[in-house]
Amino acid sequence: MSNLDRRDFLKVLGTTGAGACGVVAFSCDDKRRAEQIASAQNGGLSPSDLDWGKAPCRYCGTGCGVEVGVHDGKIVAVRGDTASPVNNGLLCVKGYHLPAMLYGKDRLLYPQRRMPDGTLKRVSWDEALDLVAAKFKETLDKQGPEAVAMYGSGQWTIFDGYAALKWVKGGMRSNNLEPNARLCMASAVMGFVTQFQSDEPMGCYEDFEFGDDFVLWGHNAAEMHPVLFSRMLENKRKNPGVRIIDLGTRRTPTSDYADVYIEFRPGSDLAIANGILHLLVKQNRIDRSFIEENLVFKRGIEDLDQIGYGCFGDQAERYTFKDKGRESSLEELETFLQDYTPKKVSEISGVPVQQIEALANVYGDSKRGTVSLWCMGVNQHYRGTWMNNLITNLHLITGKISRPGNNPFSITGQPAACGTVREVGTLCNRLPADMVVMKPEHRAKAEKIWGLPAGTIPAKPGYHAVDMFRALSRGDVKAMWIQTTNPWVTMPNLHRYDRKPGDGRFIVVSDIYPTPTTDVADLILPAAGWVEREGMFGNTERRTQHWDKLVDPPGEAKEDTWQIIQVAKRMGMGHLFPWPEDNWHKPMYEEYRSFTLGTGKDLASYDALRETRGLRWPVVDGKETDYRYAAGHDPYVKKKKGVHFYKAKGYGEKAAFWIRPYHPPPEEPDEEYPFWLCTGRVLEHWHTGSMTRRVKQLQQAMPGGFVELNRADARGLGVKPRDWVRVVSRRGEIKLRVRIDDRGKPPRGSVFVPFFDEHKLINRLTLDSMCNISKEPDYKKCAVRIERA
């Protein structure tokens, strides 16, 4: 399969995932094919009959460019945008079916209030907004700012996130603002922040063309980011010496395209990375001049009893562990790594010594470019920040960083997890442009830009996402607003958040469709989706992209930003949003942009973004940056060659190499629960499926949840494909149909279950352990048993 070109790969994958539609789903830049598609799907309309606008795709963090065709006020077609440097006209199967995502029969069309008997009553927008304002104001008056909360999303537009940030932190004086992105990329954030004192990757998508070796750490890119994976395969087709190495806990479609598949025991990636470092140092395959010029060494708290896992004992209610770093050295690293011999690492991980040595050869070869890629397998980890540190360490110690084809590259899962969450700062401890609420000078800058009295923004961080919902369950948080996300499907150890009638909480949910989360809401607000409103996203490679409103939303649906502003005005906080109601997008964005200018995170102007297919920050004098920290690429680097980690002021403008040990998982299989459970996504559906399950073709291709079993385990259990089994953990159980030798192939003793099916809530079984630094939950490792149903 490795000889397939980019389009062939996507066609094969699309056909595998969604029947014949995959054959045409990825070639919309071809004029003839685009005309055939448009004509077939739109009652004989040709592309020339449609009004076309540009937008980034609504789904993952890749940020593919899409052209959107409108006829009679409705989206009737999409095609890949050939002018987009992200995807060059290609789309995956989900992108091709974008229009149907907006036109499900059960769209939420008007505000609804839940009555005491549990029924929903239609109410006016004025009544709904008055109610939200009254409930939040009452909670602030009686319980204070720590009792209110807002839970948003990496699917928020930049406008939504910035409005939420101002209202919650500048208006209600609360830091209880969190996104669902805490569940998917917080470990990547803290990886970059702990090492560079600035978030987000230094590389860009051109790395897929420049790299020689691609090492995928638990990342099923073929299904989760197929357009990016196709760029990798195209590089390999043109340059047969390119190698793809897939490290995973189960075989996936990515494994099928890889040159080498390396299977490891869950959690042992910590040991593997240290084993590679052991060999690099022992064999002197490190760049000592780069180390001397650009690195400092750090070591944090490593005692397991002190750190814990965030889910046992007192930590099961609130997990507030804080790491504390100290100075270290290359010499201390050499001593530390003596415990990570290939033989010992092999015993921990199950990876043969020869494969550990092969990985060291990949990272240690100075003549070949190495790109490390990871997503949820590394981030959703009980030591996710440590794993981010360790992967980046492999690049720092070899000098393979901030150069084309040589970078650690965290791939993002949501369309604006970078642009809205990480850059705007919609987290309980953050403000825009890498600023944090704990620093007085950062709070003062925000208060000045927002025209607020000194001391308005509190210095104490709010609840992180898991603790926020724990506080809601306890009753410490009384009022919560949830927008653009579905936590009653996605939160780990989900049963603990079951609501009881009359629990004294007030929950308002803004969304476009009914979900298990709207099912528990006291008030439901209909939201405008995607191109039914103006918006901006920021993708994985630091590219900010703008789109115009192209169609009206159905019924009375309104964009999330408008909802927030209207509530703020009713609470006497209208001064936070001083712009005309019919012309606020540009001034709001430019105010937000002012936070970034001169910081190394400079965003492009509103006008520039409207005219382009997005620009990668820092944008200085209208020019975007492809490689951060790199001489000749980054305008903030003044040296003539090499790198300069100028954001790391606390480290003397050097990067930090953090020494991190192996810790075992918090829960492992035993006699009673003998299987590992891993959860994740599938090609056809995105996240909880609340949008993609409304798309007929995608839902037909993947109609429901399932459990993947190893063939030998299935034989031992006496089950065959499509049989029903019960998957049982210490926290709950669900009934699922069996799949064997399907796209995913787990090893013996492991099972995989996707989480897109709201009728099969796998997160009622997962453990709410989390990373000790990022506080991101681990959805990849807990123990279950399988019973015949």
Short mmCIF file of C-alpha atoms in Angstrom, two decimals, residues 39 51 73 104 123 187 190 192 203 222 246 250 314 319 398 403 419 466 478 665 759 783:
data_model
loop_
_atom_site.label_atom_id
_atom_site.label_comp_id
_atom_site.label_asym_id
_atom_site.label_seq_id
_atom_site.Cartn_x
_atom_site.Cartn_y
_atom_site.Cartn_z
CA SER A 39 -25.31 17.89 -10.46
CA ASP A 51 -22.81 31.11 -5.00
CA GLY A 73 -30.41 30.30 1.05
CA GLY A 104 -30.84 17.08 10.40
CA VAL A 123 -39.99 30.19 25.51
CA SER A 187 -1.16 17.74 27.83
CA MET A 190 1.66 21.90 29.12
CA PHE A 192 5.10 23.09 25.11
CA GLY A 203 6.68 23.20 12.86
CA ALA A 222 -4.93 7.35 8.54
CA ASP A 246 3.74 3.35 13.83
CA ARG A 250 -3.41 -2.01 18.56
CA ASP A 314 -9.13 12.72 48.36
CA TYR A 319 -6.91 17.10 42.08
CA THR A 398 19.66 15.62 18.80
CA ARG A 403 13.98 22.91 11.01
CA GLY A 419 -7.16 29.26 17.82
CA VAL A 466 -12.88 17.30 35.58
CA LYS A 478 -24.52 26.06 41.18
CA PRO A 665 -0.80 2.88 34.92
CA HIS A 759 -26.72 5.05 23.09
CA ALA A 783 -9.36 -2.68 33.13
#
